[in-house]
Amino acid sequence: MQQPHEPPVQQPPGCGKLIPVGGNAGGCAGAIPKGPVVCSTVCGNPYAGLVSHLRAAWLSGKTRPLEYRLAQLEALGRFLEEKKQDILEATALDMGKPSFEAYFTEILLCKNELNNTLNNLSHWMKDEYVDKNLVMQLDSAFIRRDPYGVVLIIAPWNYPIHLFLVPLIGAIAAGNCVVVKPSEIAKNTERLVAEMLTCYLDSDCFAVVTAGMQETTRLLENKFDYIFFTGSSSVGRIVMTAAAKHLTPVTLELGGKNPCYVSDTCDVQNVARRVAWGRFFNAGQTCIAPDYILCSVEMQDKLMPALREAITEYFGPNPQESPDFARIVGDKQFRRVRALLCSGRVAIGGQTDEKERYIAPTVLADVQPSDPAMQEEIFGPILPIVVVANMDEAIDFINARPRPLAIYAFSCDSKVVNQVLERTSSGSFCGNDTLMQVTLTSLPFGGIGNSGLGKYHGKFTFDTFSQHRGCLHRNMGLEAINSLRYPPYNQQKLGLMTATFEIKRKGMCTLL
């Protein structure tokens, strides 16, 4: 691998004293204190020394070799394996997440991303050679995927391990130094990440910052080379504004109201089971969960008993007693979701318990577009049904609103599913199921418009955290060929330049 040509930057006096943030893979220096982890008496920013320390490590070239990247990724694998029980316990404490759901999303899917990266990284890192014109046939033209430098990953609380670890895997694979900011709302998981992650990773190149809103604002004042944020659209705008001050590129993984169209020609029982699973998984606190159903009034009548049956099958007659149904993460979030129950009429569920932060799996019928549940992303176990006359009206309804993170369509007629796909726009699409598109590392995941920008998963994460550097390495000889472009110009030179540089349409011929 190429080494950087620039020497490490010098830290300003007084802002480079780094308080230890963990050990290397072999041991651990203990917990990371809440808030700032560095001294900064001159520059005034409590995180400037940390960022400067990581930038010096990156400029030294330490993270560039394949062997280093693989070693750090293998260490992440040990973290997942050795701290598996701690992860399950922390997510259960934070939001009552069932161990099955936690293992599937926070451990298994992360392992899949990790192993896919380990299996393919040496290939991904190779230079990609590209087509050349006649003048440059003896030269070398290629794309090199360089690391950006020091990147920041800000993670949310709903999948507090998965949604920092998957981008971290790609950032490490691409050769970056990384600051990770886990969500302060999932307190137990935040503590686990802060105390344990840097026991496995190289603390010269990777750091965890625990921070609330005010501290995160100060963190964003620093110059990062890339920012990856997952969260709400409102906070995403704040992150993008802060990044713009440094012209820092961003990936924003946001949310939105993901529509689910159910046609009149479908297997009602299968639709109900798949939609209920996707909506009530993690108590609905999933950014790609189906947010509302669009269907005819006849289909609404058919879906109600099928949804009730599916909910009872999954969680029993009293879901509050089920070990397989999660809780809302916090009191503020609970009160916000509960307020949405006034929309339409409660056809299934509707029970709440503020002490437990429990909201039953709920289906709302006859919901109007003006109702509160249709004004914001629900992010809880509530499923509104909005009645439409037909598929065309459903598509018009979807297209009249901001483009969502996902669109779902159910029909036994593949033409109907394809019509919804072709006539709408969204970050992702899934026909005849919910959530499952996110489990494939071969598919990109990301939003569009209000639901975000940029993509990741699998190689897409590696590419997101890589600067695609166009490179041309020319031969020092053959100057006669180059003389065609040098002054003084004439018509003969222009003709020869045109013949050697022009790209022609395939299948076209010139009539003489």
Short mmCIF file of C-alpha atoms in Angstrom, two decimals:
data_model
loop_
_atom_site.label_atom_id
_atom_site.label_comp_id
_atom_site.label_asym_id
_atom_site.label_seq_id
_atom_site.Cartn_x
_atom_site.Cartn_y
_atom_site.Cartn_z
CA MET A 1 0.00 0.00 0.00
CA GLN A 2 1.13 3.54 -0.69
CA GLN A 3 2.27 5.63 2.23
CA PRO A 4 1.16 9.28 2.63
CA HIS A 5 3.62 11.92 1.52
CA GLU A 6 2.65 14.54 4.10
CA PRO A 7 4.23 14.59 7.57
CA PRO A 8 1.92 14.34 10.59
CA VAL A 9 0.37 17.66 11.58
CA GLN A 10 1.60 19.29 14.76
CA GLN A 11 -0.89 19.65 17.59
CA PRO A 12 -1.51 23.16 18.93
CA PRO A 13 0.01 23.76 22.37
CA GLY A 14 -2.35 22.89 25.18
CA CYS A 15 -4.85 20.84 23.15
CA GLY A 16 -2.99 17.62 22.61
CA LYS A 17 -3.04 16.04 26.04
CA LEU A 18 -5.03 12.86 25.56
CA ILE A 19 -6.64 11.11 28.48
CA PRO A 20 -6.46 7.32 27.83
CA VAL A 21 -9.50 6.02 25.94
CA GLY A 22 -8.88 2.30 26.19
CA GLY A 23 -6.24 -0.28 25.44
CA ASN A 24 -5.16 -2.31 22.46
CA ALA A 25 -6.59 -5.68 21.48
CA GLY A 26 -4.82 -7.47 24.27
CA GLY A 27 -6.17 -5.57 27.24
CA CYS A 28 -8.36 -2.77 28.51
CA ALA A 29 -7.61 0.45 30.32
CA GLY A 30 -11.10 0.69 31.78
CA ALA A 31 -14.17 2.82 31.28
CA ILE A 32 -14.28 6.00 29.29
CA PRO A 33 -15.48 8.99 31.29
CA LYS A 34 -18.68 10.75 30.29
CA GLY A 35 -18.11 13.79 28.10
CA PRO A 36 -14.79 15.24 26.88
CA VAL A 37 -11.73 13.01 26.96
CA VAL A 38 -9.01 15.53 26.15
CA CYS A 39 -7.52 18.74 27.46
CA SER A 40 -7.98 21.82 25.26
CA THR A 41 -6.93 25.07 26.88
CA VAL A 42 -5.91 26.93 23.72
CA CYS A 43 -8.28 25.94 20.93
CA GLY A 44 -11.31 25.88 23.23
CA ASN A 45 -12.83 22.68 21.86
CA PRO A 46 -12.80 19.73 24.27
CA TYR A 47 -12.40 17.19 21.44
CA ALA A 48 -9.74 18.93 19.36
CA GLY A 49 -6.89 17.00 20.93
CA LEU A 50 -8.59 13.66 20.31
CA VAL A 51 -9.23 14.46 16.64
CA SER A 52 -5.68 15.75 16.24
CA HIS A 53 -4.29 12.58 17.83
CA LEU A 54 -6.23 10.36 15.43
CA ARG A 55 -5.28 12.51 12.46
CA ALA A 56 -1.59 12.14 13.28
CA ALA A 57 -2.06 8.37 13.43
CA TRP A 58 -3.80 8.37 10.06
CA LEU A 59 -1.14 10.54 8.42
CA SER A 60 1.52 8.13 9.68
CA GLY A 61 0.03 5.52 7.35
CA LYS A 62 -0.68 3.08 10.15
CA THR A 63 -4.20 2.19 9.01
CA ARG A 64 -3.38 1.68 5.33
CA PRO A 65 -1.89 -1.85 5.14
CA LEU A 66 -4.30 -4.69 4.45
CA GLU A 67 -2.87 -6.65 7.37
CA TYR A 68 -3.68 -3.87 9.84
CA ARG A 69 -7.24 -3.52 8.60
CA LEU A 70 -7.82 -7.27 8.80
CA ALA A 71 -6.42 -7.39 12.34
CA GLN A 72 -8.78 -4.66 13.54
CA LEU A 73 -11.75 -6.32 11.83
CA GLU A 74 -10.88 -9.65 13.43
CA ALA A 75 -10.81 -7.83 16.78
CA LEU A 76 -14.37 -6.63 16.13
CA GLY A 77 -15.33 -10.25 15.58
CA ARG A 78 -13.91 -11.12 18.98
CA PHE A 79 -15.85 -8.24 20.51
CA LEU A 80 -19.10 -9.61 19.10
CA GLU A 81 -18.34 -13.15 20.23
CA GLU A 82 -16.94 -12.45 23.69
CA LYS A 83 -19.44 -9.72 24.60
CA LYS A 84 -22.48 -11.43 23.10
CA GLN A 85 -24.22 -11.94 26.43
CA ASP A 86 -23.39 -8.39 27.54
CA ILE A 87 -24.96 -7.05 24.33
CA LEU A 88 -28.13 -9.09 24.86
CA GLU A 89 -28.39 -7.92 28.47
CA ALA A 90 -27.72 -4.25 27.67
CA THR A 91 -30.34 -4.08 24.91
CA ALA A 92 -32.84 -5.86 27.16
CA LEU A 93 -32.26 -3.29 29.90
CA ASP A 94 -32.52 -0.34 27.50
CA MET A 95 -35.72 -1.30 25.69
CA GLY A 96 -36.79 -4.78 26.71
CA LYS A 97 -35.46 -6.11 23.42
CA PRO A 98 -36.13 -9.88 23.15
CA SER A 99 -32.90 -11.86 22.99
CA PHE A 100 -33.99 -13.42 19.68
CA GLU A 101 -34.41 -10.00 18.04
CA ALA A 102 -31.23 -8.67 19.64
CA TYR A 103 -29.14 -11.64 18.53
CA PHE A 104 -30.50 -11.52 14.99
CA THR A 105 -30.01 -7.78 14.43
CA GLU A 106 -27.18 -6.78 16.76
CA ILE A 107 -24.97 -9.87 16.43
CA LEU A 108 -25.82 -12.16 13.51
CA LEU A 109 -26.31 -9.45 10.88
CA CYS A 110 -23.17 -7.68 12.13
CA LYS A 111 -21.21 -10.92 11.85
CA ASN A 112 -22.48 -11.31 8.29
CA GLU A 113 -21.25 -7.83 7.42
CA LEU A 114 -17.93 -8.51 9.10
CA ASN A 115 -17.33 -11.88 7.45
CA ASN A 116 -18.37 -10.57 4.04
CA THR A 117 -15.82 -7.77 4.44
CA LEU A 118 -13.06 -10.10 5.65
CA ASN A 119 -13.74 -12.45 2.74
CA ASN A 120 -13.53 -9.72 0.11
CA LEU A 121 -11.38 -6.87 1.42
CA SER A 122 -8.19 -7.79 -0.43
CA HIS A 123 -10.15 -7.74 -3.68
CA TRP A 124 -11.97 -4.49 -2.86
CA MET A 125 -8.68 -2.74 -2.14
CA LYS A 126 -7.13 -3.55 -5.52
CA ASP A 127 -6.77 -0.76 -8.04
CA GLU A 128 -9.51 -0.82 -10.67
CA TYR A 129 -8.04 -0.39 -14.14
CA VAL A 130 -10.17 1.52 -16.64
CA ASP A 131 -10.51 1.96 -20.39
CA LYS A 132 -8.06 4.26 -22.22
CA ASN A 133 -7.99 6.14 -25.50
CA LEU A 134 -5.46 5.55 -28.28
CA VAL A 135 -2.98 8.11 -26.93
CA MET A 136 -2.71 6.39 -23.54
CA GLN A 137 -2.65 2.72 -24.51
CA LEU A 138 0.84 2.32 -23.05
CA ASP A 139 -0.02 4.20 -19.85
CA SER A 140 -1.71 3.08 -16.63
CA ALA A 141 -5.18 4.50 -15.77
CA PHE A 142 -6.85 3.26 -12.62
CA ILE A 143 -9.10 4.08 -9.68
CA ARG A 144 -7.52 3.83 -6.23
CA ARG A 145 -9.79 3.67 -3.20
CA ASP A 146 -8.06 5.82 -0.60
CA PRO A 147 -9.24 6.29 2.99
CA TYR A 148 -10.79 9.68 3.73
CA GLY A 149 -8.83 10.14 6.96
CA VAL A 150 -10.52 10.74 10.33
CA VAL A 151 -14.23 9.96 10.16
CA LEU A 152 -17.08 10.36 12.63
CA ILE A 153 -19.90 7.84 13.11
CA ILE A 154 -22.95 8.99 15.08
CA ALA A 155 -25.28 6.10 15.93
CA PRO A 156 -28.93 5.99 17.08
CA TRP A 157 -30.54 4.08 19.93
CA ASN A 158 -32.99 1.71 18.23
CA TYR A 159 -30.33 -0.78 17.06
CA PRO A 160 -27.49 0.59 19.16
CA ILE A 161 -24.86 -2.02 18.23
CA HIS A 162 -25.78 -2.74 14.61
CA LEU A 163 -26.08 0.88 13.53
CA PHE A 164 -22.62 1.89 14.69
CA LEU A 165 -20.84 -1.39 14.02
CA VAL A 166 -21.85 -1.86 10.37
CA PRO A 167 -20.54 1.56 9.30
CA LEU A 168 -17.49 1.06 11.55
CA ILE A 169 -16.66 -2.18 9.72
CA GLY A 170 -16.63 -0.32 6.40
CA ALA A 171 -14.68 2.63 7.81
CA ILE A 172 -11.97 0.33 9.17
CA ALA A 173 -11.93 -1.71 5.97
CA ALA A 174 -11.38 1.48 3.97
CA GLY A 175 -8.37 2.42 6.15
CA ASN A 176 -9.75 5.32 8.18
CA CYS A 177 -9.31 6.39 11.78
CA VAL A 178 -12.69 6.60 13.48
CA VAL A 179 -14.50 8.43 16.27
CA VAL A 180 -17.67 6.56 17.31
CA LYS A 181 -20.46 8.40 19.13
CA PRO A 182 -23.06 5.89 20.41
CA SER A 183 -26.52 7.07 21.43
CA GLU A 184 -26.82 8.40 24.97
CA ILE A 185 -30.52 7.35 25.04
CA ALA A 186 -29.67 3.62 25.11
CA LYS A 187 -27.64 4.15 28.28
CA ASN A 188 -26.64 0.57 29.04
CA THR A 189 -25.51 -0.12 25.51
CA GLU A 190 -23.65 3.19 25.40
CA ARG A 191 -21.75 2.20 28.55
CA LEU A 192 -20.93 -1.22 27.12
CA VAL A 193 -19.56 0.26 23.90
CA ALA A 194 -17.59 2.95 25.73
CA GLU A 195 -16.04 0.55 28.22
CA MET A 196 -15.42 -2.45 26.01
CA LEU A 197 -14.94 -1.51 22.35
CA THR A 198 -11.58 0.18 22.76
CA CYS A 199 -10.35 -2.89 24.64
CA TYR A 200 -10.35 -4.57 21.25
CA LEU A 201 -9.35 -1.78 18.85
CA ASP A 202 -6.14 0.23 18.53
CA SER A 203 -6.69 3.33 20.69
CA ASP A 204 -4.28 5.37 18.53
CA CYS A 205 -6.71 5.10 15.63
CA PHE A 206 -10.16 4.49 17.12
CA ALA A 207 -12.02 6.24 19.93
CA VAL A 208 -15.45 6.22 21.52
CA VAL A 209 -16.98 9.49 22.69
CA THR A 210 -19.96 9.45 25.05
CA ALA A 211 -21.87 12.66 24.65
CA GLY A 212 -25.26 14.28 24.94
CA MET A 213 -26.67 16.90 22.62
CA GLN A 214 -24.48 19.78 23.80
CA GLU A 215 -21.27 17.74 23.74
CA THR A 216 -22.11 16.35 20.30
CA THR A 217 -22.54 19.89 19.04
CA ARG A 218 -19.01 20.67 20.22
CA LEU A 219 -17.73 17.44 18.67
CA LEU A 220 -19.20 18.46 15.31
CA GLU A 221 -17.26 21.73 15.41
CA ASN A 222 -14.11 19.75 14.62
CA LYS A 223 -12.91 19.08 11.10
CA PHE A 224 -13.68 15.50 10.13
CA ASP A 225 -13.00 14.03 6.71
CA TYR A 226 -16.32 12.17 6.58
CA ILE A 227 -19.41 12.04 8.81
CA PHE A 228 -21.83 9.12 8.91
CA PHE A 229 -25.04 9.89 10.80
CA THR A 230 -28.07 7.72 11.51
CA GLY A 231 -31.09 9.33 13.13
CA SER A 232 -33.95 11.74 12.55
CA SER A 233 -34.29 14.15 9.64
CA SER A 234 -34.29 17.16 12.01
CA VAL A 235 -30.95 16.19 13.58
CA GLY A 236 -29.64 15.18 10.15
CA ARG A 237 -30.06 18.79 9.01
CA ILE A 238 -28.02 19.96 12.01
CA VAL A 239 -25.25 17.47 11.22
CA MET A 240 -25.20 18.47 7.56
CA THR A 241 -25.03 22.16 8.49
CA ALA A 242 -22.05 21.52 10.78
CA ALA A 243 -20.35 19.43 8.08
CA ALA A 244 -20.86 22.16 5.49
CA LYS A 245 -18.67 24.55 7.48
CA HIS A 246 -15.71 22.26 6.74
CA LEU A 247 -16.99 21.04 3.34
CA THR A 248 -17.09 17.57 4.88
CA PRO A 249 -18.98 14.90 2.91
CA VAL A 250 -21.76 13.09 4.76
CA THR A 251 -23.94 10.03 4.69
CA LEU A 252 -27.30 10.64 6.34
CA GLU A 253 -29.38 7.57 7.18
CA LEU A 254 -32.70 9.09 8.21
CA GLY A 255 -36.25 7.82 8.39
CA GLY A 256 -39.68 8.52 7.04
CA LYS A 257 -43.16 7.14 6.67
CA ASN A 258 -42.73 3.89 4.77
CA PRO A 259 -45.95 3.03 2.91
CA CYS A 260 -47.19 -0.53 2.48
CA TYR A 261 -49.66 -1.06 -0.35
CA VAL A 262 -51.83 -4.20 -0.14
CA SER A 263 -53.73 -5.04 -3.32
CA ASP A 264 -57.07 -6.83 -3.42
CA THR A 265 -55.40 -9.88 -4.97
CA CYS A 266 -53.18 -11.34 -2.25
CA ASP A 267 -52.94 -14.05 0.37
CA VAL A 268 -54.43 -12.14 3.29
CA GLN A 269 -53.03 -14.43 6.00
CA ASN A 270 -49.48 -14.20 4.67
CA VAL A 271 -49.73 -10.43 4.28
CA ALA A 272 -50.95 -10.04 7.85
CA ARG A 273 -48.17 -12.23 9.27
CA ARG A 274 -45.39 -10.48 7.34
CA VAL A 275 -46.67 -6.95 7.96
CA ALA A 276 -47.32 -7.60 11.67
CA TRP A 277 -43.81 -9.02 12.06
CA GLY A 278 -42.21 -6.04 10.32
CA ARG A 279 -44.32 -3.43 12.13
CA PHE A 280 -44.03 -4.83 15.67
CA PHE A 281 -40.44 -6.10 15.52
CA ASN A 282 -38.51 -4.15 18.18
CA ALA A 283 -41.86 -2.61 19.20
CA GLY A 284 -41.98 -0.77 15.89
CA GLN A 285 -38.77 1.14 16.58
CA THR A 286 -37.29 0.36 13.18
CA CYS A 287 -36.57 3.00 10.53
CA ILE A 288 -37.62 0.69 7.66
CA ALA A 289 -40.73 -0.73 9.34
CA PRO A 290 -43.98 -0.41 7.35
CA ASP A 291 -45.37 2.83 8.75
CA TYR A 292 -48.91 2.58 7.37
CA ILE A 293 -51.03 0.39 5.09
CA LEU A 294 -52.77 1.61 1.95
CA CYS A 295 -55.61 -0.65 0.81
CA SER A 296 -59.24 -0.73 -0.25
CA VAL A 297 -62.02 -0.73 2.35
CA GLU A 298 -62.75 -4.35 1.43
CA MET A 299 -59.14 -5.35 2.08
CA GLN A 300 -59.16 -3.44 5.37
CA ASP A 301 -62.10 -5.59 6.50
CA LYS A 302 -60.25 -8.76 5.51
CA LEU A 303 -56.97 -7.71 7.09
CA MET A 304 -58.36 -6.92 10.55
CA PRO A 305 -59.11 -10.50 11.69
CA ALA A 306 -55.91 -11.74 10.01
CA LEU A 307 -53.79 -9.11 11.79
CA ARG A 308 -55.49 -9.88 15.10
CA GLU A 309 -54.75 -13.57 14.61
CA ALA A 310 -51.10 -12.88 13.73
CA ILE A 311 -50.59 -10.62 16.76
CA THR A 312 -52.11 -13.25 19.07
CA GLU A 313 -49.96 -15.96 17.48
CA TYR A 314 -46.80 -13.91 17.99
CA PHE A 315 -47.40 -12.39 21.43
CA GLY A 316 -50.29 -14.30 23.02
CA PRO A 317 -53.63 -12.90 24.27
CA ASN A 318 -51.82 -10.31 26.42
CA PRO A 319 -48.68 -9.01 24.63
CA GLN A 320 -47.61 -7.17 27.78
CA GLU A 321 -46.77 -10.55 29.31
CA SER A 322 -44.90 -11.78 26.23
CA PRO A 323 -41.11 -12.12 26.48
CA ASP A 324 -40.98 -11.49 22.73
CA PHE A 325 -42.35 -7.94 22.67
CA ALA A 326 -40.05 -4.98 23.34
CA ARG A 327 -40.69 -1.70 25.14
CA ILE A 328 -40.38 1.93 24.10
CA VAL A 329 -36.87 3.16 24.84
CA GLY A 330 -37.67 6.21 27.01
CA ASP A 331 -40.42 8.23 28.68
CA LYS A 332 -40.28 11.05 26.14
CA GLN A 333 -40.55 8.62 23.25
CA PHE A 334 -43.39 6.77 25.00
CA ARG A 335 -45.48 9.90 25.43
CA ARG A 336 -44.94 10.93 21.82
CA VAL A 337 -46.05 7.55 20.44
CA ARG A 338 -49.00 7.27 22.82
CA ALA A 339 -50.34 10.63 21.61
CA LEU A 340 -50.73 9.15 18.11
CA LEU A 341 -53.39 6.68 19.29
CA CYS A 342 -56.08 9.31 18.83
CA SER A 343 -55.93 8.84 15.04
CA GLY A 344 -58.78 7.02 13.32
CA ARG A 345 -60.25 4.30 15.52
CA VAL A 346 -58.41 1.65 17.51
CA ALA A 347 -59.36 -1.66 15.92
CA ILE A 348 -56.74 -3.84 17.64
CA GLY A 349 -54.75 -3.18 20.83
CA GLY A 350 -54.41 0.36 22.11
CA GLN A 351 -53.49 -0.53 25.72
CA THR A 352 -50.63 1.38 27.35
CA ASP A 353 -48.64 1.27 30.59
CA GLU A 354 -46.46 4.31 31.21
CA LYS A 355 -44.55 2.72 34.06
CA GLU A 356 -43.36 -0.09 31.79
CA ARG A 357 -43.24 2.14 28.70
CA TYR A 358 -45.53 -0.45 27.12
CA ILE A 359 -47.73 0.22 24.13
CA ALA A 360 -49.64 -2.79 22.82
CA PRO A 361 -49.39 -3.88 19.19
CA THR A 362 -52.05 -1.58 17.77
CA VAL A 363 -53.90 -1.31 14.48
CA LEU A 364 -55.78 1.90 13.65
CA ALA A 365 -58.61 1.71 11.09
CA ASP A 366 -60.11 4.41 8.88
CA VAL A 367 -57.20 6.77 9.45
CA GLN A 368 -57.38 10.07 7.58
CA PRO A 369 -54.35 11.70 5.94
CA SER A 370 -54.82 14.67 8.29
CA ASP A 371 -54.68 12.54 11.46
CA PRO A 372 -51.67 12.92 13.82
CA ALA A 373 -50.38 9.42 13.04
CA MET A 374 -49.92 10.46 9.41
CA GLN A 375 -47.97 13.64 10.17
CA GLU A 376 -44.76 12.07 11.46
CA GLU A 377 -42.83 8.83 11.48
CA ILE A 378 -44.52 6.66 14.11
CA PHE A 379 -41.49 4.71 15.34
CA GLY A 380 -43.63 2.60 17.66
CA PRO A 381 -46.04 -0.38 17.62
CA ILE A 382 -48.90 1.40 15.87
CA LEU A 383 -50.10 0.49 12.37
CA PRO A 384 -52.55 2.90 10.69
CA ILE A 385 -54.64 1.78 7.73
CA VAL A 386 -55.55 4.42 5.15
CA VAL A 387 -58.27 3.49 2.69
CA VAL A 388 -57.68 4.11 -1.03
CA ALA A 389 -59.83 3.17 -4.01
CA ASN A 390 -57.17 1.36 -6.04
CA MET A 391 -53.48 1.03 -6.86
CA ASP A 392 -53.37 4.28 -8.86
CA GLU A 393 -54.71 6.23 -5.89
CA ALA A 394 -52.21 4.52 -3.60
CA ILE A 395 -49.32 5.47 -5.89
CA ASP A 396 -50.56 9.07 -6.09
CA PHE A 397 -50.78 9.12 -2.28
CA ILE A 398 -47.18 7.90 -1.96
CA ASN A 399 -45.83 10.30 -4.59
CA ALA A 400 -47.52 13.30 -2.97
CA ARG A 401 -45.33 12.86 0.12
CA PRO A 402 -41.58 12.98 0.84
CA ARG A 403 -39.74 9.99 -0.56
CA PRO A 404 -39.51 7.29 2.13
CA LEU A 405 -36.70 5.00 3.22
CA ALA A 406 -38.67 1.95 2.05
CA ILE A 407 -41.79 1.07 0.10
CA TYR A 408 -43.62 -2.25 0.44
CA ALA A 409 -46.15 -3.74 -1.97
CA PHE A 410 -48.14 -6.95 -1.60
CA SER A 411 -49.95 -8.70 -4.43
CA CYS A 412 -50.27 -12.16 -5.99
CA ASP A 413 -50.00 -10.33 -9.31
CA SER A 414 -46.34 -9.51 -9.98
CA LYS A 415 -47.46 -6.80 -12.42
CA VAL A 416 -49.00 -4.88 -9.52
CA VAL A 417 -45.80 -5.12 -7.46
CA ASN A 418 -43.76 -3.98 -10.46
CA GLN A 419 -46.11 -1.06 -11.10
CA VAL A 420 -45.58 0.22 -7.54
CA LEU A 421 -41.83 -0.24 -7.97
CA GLU A 422 -41.66 1.54 -11.33
CA ARG A 423 -43.97 4.46 -10.51
CA THR A 424 -42.58 5.44 -7.10
CA SER A 425 -39.23 6.41 -5.57
CA SER A 426 -37.71 5.32 -2.27
CA GLY A 427 -34.45 4.34 -0.63
CA SER A 428 -35.32 0.65 -0.89
CA PHE A 429 -38.20 -1.53 -2.04
CA CYS A 430 -39.52 -4.93 -1.03
CA GLY A 431 -42.34 -6.83 -2.67
CA ASN A 432 -44.44 -9.30 -0.68
CA ASP A 433 -42.45 -9.00 2.55
CA THR A 434 -41.11 -6.44 5.02
CA LEU A 435 -37.63 -5.62 6.40
CA MET A 436 -35.91 -8.52 4.63
CA GLN A 437 -34.17 -6.35 2.02
CA VAL A 438 -31.91 -5.01 4.78
CA THR A 439 -30.51 -8.48 5.58
CA LEU A 440 -28.67 -8.79 2.23
CA THR A 441 -25.13 -7.40 2.20
CA SER A 442 -25.33 -7.44 -1.60
CA LEU A 443 -28.02 -4.71 -1.64
CA PRO A 444 -27.29 -1.05 -0.91
CA PHE A 445 -29.16 0.50 1.99
CA GLY A 446 -29.88 4.20 2.21
CA GLY A 447 -32.45 6.92 1.77
CA ILE A 448 -33.35 9.50 -0.82
CA GLY A 449 -34.45 13.09 -0.30
CA ASN A 450 -36.01 13.50 3.14
CA SER A 451 -35.10 9.91 4.10
CA GLY A 452 -31.39 10.49 3.68
CA LEU A 453 -28.47 10.42 1.27
CA GLY A 454 -25.68 7.96 0.65
CA LYS A 455 -25.69 4.18 0.99
CA TYR A 456 -23.95 1.37 2.80
CA HIS A 457 -23.93 -2.41 3.59
CA GLY A 458 -21.35 -4.83 2.25
CA LYS A 459 -19.04 -3.35 -0.37
CA PHE A 460 -21.21 -0.24 -0.45
CA THR A 461 -19.96 0.63 3.06
CA PHE A 462 -16.34 0.21 1.99
CA ASP A 463 -16.98 2.44 -1.03
CA THR A 464 -18.79 5.04 1.09
CA PHE A 465 -15.75 5.45 3.35
CA SER A 466 -13.30 5.43 0.41
CA GLN A 467 -12.23 8.34 -1.76
CA HIS A 468 -12.33 7.04 -5.34
CA ARG A 469 -9.12 8.57 -6.61
CA GLY A 470 -8.71 8.78 -10.38
CA CYS A 471 -5.07 8.04 -11.26
CA LEU A 472 -3.08 8.21 -14.50
CA HIS A 473 0.56 7.09 -14.67
CA ARG A 474 2.07 8.03 -18.03
CA ASN A 475 5.17 6.86 -19.86
CA MET A 476 8.08 9.31 -19.73
CA GLY A 477 8.92 8.66 -23.38
CA LEU A 478 6.94 8.87 -26.64
CA GLU A 479 6.96 12.67 -26.59
CA ALA A 480 6.08 12.77 -30.28
CA ILE A 481 2.54 11.67 -29.40
CA ASN A 482 2.22 14.47 -26.82
CA SER A 483 3.40 17.10 -29.32
CA LEU A 484 -0.03 16.95 -30.96
CA ARG A 485 -1.52 18.92 -28.05
CA TYR A 486 1.22 21.54 -27.78
CA PRO A 487 1.11 24.98 -29.44
CA PRO A 488 1.41 26.24 -32.05
CA TYR A 489 -1.98 24.77 -33.00
CA ASN A 490 -3.13 23.94 -36.52
CA GLN A 491 -5.96 22.12 -38.23
CA GLN A 492 -3.91 19.00 -38.82
CA LYS A 493 -3.14 18.66 -35.10
CA LEU A 494 -6.82 19.14 -34.26
CA GLY A 495 -7.80 16.41 -36.70
CA LEU A 496 -5.28 13.97 -35.23
CA MET A 497 -6.34 14.85 -31.68
CA THR A 498 -9.98 14.27 -32.59
CA ALA A 499 -9.18 10.89 -34.14
CA THR A 500 -7.29 9.70 -31.05
CA PHE A 501 -9.45 11.18 -28.27
CA GLU A 502 -13.01 11.01 -29.64
CA ILE A 503 -15.48 8.50 -28.16
CA LYS A 504 -17.98 7.37 -30.79
CA ARG A 505 -21.42 5.91 -30.38
CA LYS A 506 -21.55 2.16 -30.79
CA GLY A 507 -23.27 0.93 -33.92
CA MET A 508 -22.88 4.24 -35.74
CA CYS A 509 -21.12 4.48 -39.08
CA THR A 510 -19.89 7.45 -41.09
CA LEU A 511 -21.11 7.84 -44.66
CA LEU A 512 -18.39 9.17 -46.91
#
